[in-house]
Coordinates of N, CA, C and O in Angstrom, one line a residue:
M720 N 90.3 94.4 -23.6 CA 89.2 94.6 -24.6 C 89.1 96.1 -24.8 O 89.0 96.8 -23.9
S721 N 89.0 96.5 -26.1 CA 88.9 97.9 -26.4 C 87.5 98.2 -26.9 O 87.0 97.4 -27.8
I722 N 86.9 99.2 -26.5 CA 85.6 99.6 -27.0 C 85.7 100.9 -27.7 O 86.2 101.9 -27.2
S723 N 85.4 100.9 -29.0 CA 85.5 102.1 -29.8 C 84.1 102.8 -29.7 O 83.1 102.2 -29.6
P724 N 84.2 104.2 -29.9 CA 82.9 104.9 -29.8 C 82.1 104.6 -31.0 O 82.5 104.3 -32.1
T725 N 80.8 104.6 -30.8 CA 79.8 104.3 -31.8 C 79.7 105.5 -32.7 O 79.6 106.6 -32.3
R726 N 79.8 105.3 -34.0 CA 79.6 106.3 -35.0 C 78.2 106.4 -35.5 O 77.7 105.4 -35.9
R727 N 77.6 107.5 -35.4 CA 76.3 107.7 -35.9 C 76.3 108.2 -37.4 O 77.2 108.9 -37.7
A728 N 75.4 107.7 -38.2 CA 75.4 108.2 -39.5 C 75.0 109.6 -39.6 O 74.1 110.1 -38.9
R729 N 75.7 110.4 -40.3 CA 75.4 111.9 -40.4 C 74.6 112.1 -41.7 O 75.0 111.6 -42.8
R730 N 73.6 112.9 -41.5 CA 72.9 113.4 -42.7 C 73.6 114.5 -43.3 O 74.3 115.3 -42.6
P731 N 73.5 114.7 -44.6 CA 74.2 115.8 -45.3 C 73.7 117.2 -44.7 O 72.5 117.5 -44.6
V732 N 74.7 118.0 -44.2 CA 74.4 119.2 -43.6 C 73.8 120.2 -44.6 O 72.8 120.9 -44.3
A733 N 74.2 120.2 -45.8 CA 73.7 121.1 -46.8 C 72.2 120.9 -47.1 O 71.4 121.8 -47.2
A734 N 71.8 119.6 -47.1 CA 70.4 119.3 -47.3 C 69.5 119.8 -46.1 O 68.4 120.3 -46.3
D735 N 70.1 119.6 -44.9 CA 69.4 120.1 -43.7 C 69.2 121.7 -43.7 O 68.2 122.2 -43.4
A736 N 70.3 122.3 -44.1 CA 70.3 123.8 -44.1 C 69.4 124.3 -45.2 O 68.6 125.2 -45.0
E737 N 69.3 123.6 -46.3 CA 68.4 124.0 -47.4 C 67.0 123.9 -47.0 O 66.1 124.7 -47.2
R738 N 66.7 122.8 -46.3 CA 65.3 122.5 -45.8 C 64.9 123.6 -44.8 O 63.8 124.2 -44.8
M739 N 65.8 123.9 -43.8 CA 65.5 124.8 -42.8 C 65.4 126.2 -43.4 O 64.5 127.0 -42.9
L740 N 66.2 126.6 -44.4 CA 66.0 127.9 -45.0 C 64.6 128.1 -45.6 O 64.0 129.1 -45.6
G741 N 64.2 127.0 -46.3 CA 62.9 127.0 -46.9 C 61.8 127.1 -45.9 O 60.8 127.9 -46.1
E742 N 61.9 126.4 -44.7 CA 60.9 126.5 -43.7 C 60.9 127.9 -43.0 O 59.9 128.4 -42.6
L743 N 62.1 128.5 -42.9 CA 62.2 129.9 -42.4 C 61.5 130.9 -43.3 O 60.7 131.7 -42.9
A744 N 61.8 130.7 -44.6 CA 61.2 131.6 -45.6 C 59.7 131.5 -45.7 O 59.0 132.5 -45.8
S745 N 59.1 130.3 -45.5 CA 57.7 130.1 -45.5 C 57.0 130.4 -44.2 O 55.8 130.5 -44.2
G746 N 57.7 130.6 -43.2 CA 57.2 130.9 -41.9 C 56.8 129.7 -41.1 O 56.3 129.7 -40.0
E747 N 57.1 128.5 -41.7 CA 56.8 127.2 -41.0 C 57.7 127.1 -39.8 O 57.3 126.5 -38.8
L748 N 58.9 127.6 -39.9 CA 59.9 127.5 -38.8 C 60.2 128.9 -38.3 O 60.4 129.8 -39.1
T749 N 60.1 129.2 -37.0 CA 60.4 130.5 -36.5 C 61.5 130.3 -35.4 O 61.7 129.3 -34.8
L750 N 62.3 131.3 -35.3 CA 63.4 131.4 -34.3 C 63.0 132.3 -33.2 O 62.8 133.5 -33.4
P751 N 62.9 131.8 -31.9 CA 62.5 132.7 -30.8 C 63.6 133.7 -30.5 O 64.8 133.3 -30.5
I752 N 63.3 134.9 -30.3 CA 64.2 136.0 -30.0 C 63.6 136.7 -28.8 O 62.5 137.2 -28.9
E753 N 64.3 136.7 -27.7 CA 63.9 137.5 -26.5 C 64.6 138.9 -26.7 O 65.8 139.0 -26.8
R754 N 63.8 139.9 -26.6 CA 64.4 141.3 -26.8 C 64.2 142.1 -25.4 O 63.2 142.0 -24.8
Y755 N 65.3 142.7 -25.1 CA 65.4 143.5 -23.9 C 65.9 144.9 -24.2 O 66.8 145.0 -25.0
G756 N 65.4 145.9 -23.5 CA 66.0 147.2 -23.5 C 67.3 147.2 -22.6 O 67.5 146.2 -21.9
L757 N 68.0 148.3 -22.6 CA 69.2 148.4 -21.8 C 68.8 148.2 -20.3 O 69.6 147.6 -19.6
E758 N 67.6 148.6 -19.9 CA 67.2 148.4 -18.5 C 67.0 146.9 -18.2 O 67.0 146.6 -17.0
G759 N 66.9 146.1 -19.2 CA 66.7 144.7 -18.9 C 68.0 143.8 -19.1 O 68.0 142.6 -19.2
L760 N 69.1 144.5 -19.2 CA 70.4 143.9 -19.4 C 70.7 142.8 -18.3 O 71.1 141.7 -18.7
A761 N 70.5 143.1 -17.1 CA 70.8 142.1 -16.0 C 69.9 140.9 -16.2 O 70.4 139.8 -16.0
K762 N 68.6 141.1 -16.5 CA 67.7 140.0 -16.7 C 68.1 139.1 -17.9 O 68.1 137.9 -17.8
A763 N 68.5 139.8 -18.9 CA 69.0 139.1 -20.1 C 70.2 138.2 -19.9 O 70.3 137.0 -20.2
V764 N 71.2 138.8 -19.2 CA 72.4 138.1 -18.8 C 72.1 136.9 -17.9 O 72.6 135.8 -18.1
E765 N 71.2 137.1 -17.0 CA 70.8 136.0 -16.0 C 70.2 134.9 -16.8 O 70.4 133.7 -16.5
R766 N 69.3 135.2 -17.7 CA 68.6 134.1 -18.5 C 69.6 133.4 -19.4 O 69.5 132.2 -19.5
L767 N 70.6 134.1 -19.9 CA 71.6 133.4 -20.7 C 72.5 132.5 -19.8 O 72.8 131.4 -20.1
R768 N 72.9 133.0 -18.6 CA 73.7 132.3 -17.7 C 73.1 131.1 -17.2 O 73.7 130.0 -17.0
T769 N 71.8 131.1 -16.9 CA 71.1 130.0 -16.3 C 70.6 129.0 -17.3 O 70.1 127.9 -17.0
G770 N 70.6 129.4 -18.6 CA 70.1 128.5 -19.7 C 68.6 128.6 -19.8 O 68.0 127.8 -20.5
E771 N 68.0 129.6 -19.2 CA 66.5 129.7 -19.3 C 66.1 130.4 -20.6 O 64.9 130.2 -21.0
A772 N 67.0 131.1 -21.2 CA 66.6 131.8 -22.5 C 66.4 130.7 -23.6 O 67.2 129.8 -23.7
V773 N 65.4 130.9 -24.3 CA 65.1 130.0 -25.5 C 65.4 130.8 -26.7 O 64.9 131.9 -26.9
G774 N 66.3 130.3 -27.6 CA 66.6 131.0 -28.8 C 67.7 132.0 -28.5 O 68.6 131.8 -27.8
K775 N 67.5 133.2 -29.1 CA 68.5 134.2 -29.0 C 68.0 135.3 -28.1 O 66.8 135.5 -27.9
V776 N 69.0 136.0 -27.5 CA 68.6 137.2 -26.7 C 69.3 138.4 -27.3 O 70.4 138.4 -27.7
A777 N 68.4 139.4 -27.5 CA 68.9 140.7 -28.2 C 68.7 141.9 -27.3 O 67.6 141.9 -26.6
L778 N 69.6 142.8 -27.3 CA 69.4 144.1 -26.6 C 69.1 145.1 -27.6 O 69.7 145.3 -28.6
D779 N 68.1 145.9 -27.3 CA 67.7 147.0 -28.2 C 68.2 148.3 -27.5 O 67.8 148.7 -26.5
L780 N 69.2 148.9 -28.2 CA 69.9 150.0 -27.7 C 69.4 151.3 -28.3 O 70.0 152.4 -28.1
S781 N 68.3 151.3 -29.0 CA 67.8 152.5 -29.6 C 67.0 153.3 -28.7 O 66.6 152.9 -27.6

C-alpha cells in the first residue's frame, strides 16, 4: 500500500503579498527589527543562532 503526501490548497501568493504590502503601508502590520551596535555583535549572533531573535537583526555600523 502506497501513501501519497497530502497536498494542501495554496492561496495565491500575489494576493497575500498585495494584502501584506497594504498592511505594512497602513502600519497595521509591523516587522520587528532588533538593532545592535558593533559592541552587540556577539549577542546578535547568539540570538540568531539560538532562534531567540524575532524578525530581523540589524547591525548599526555608524
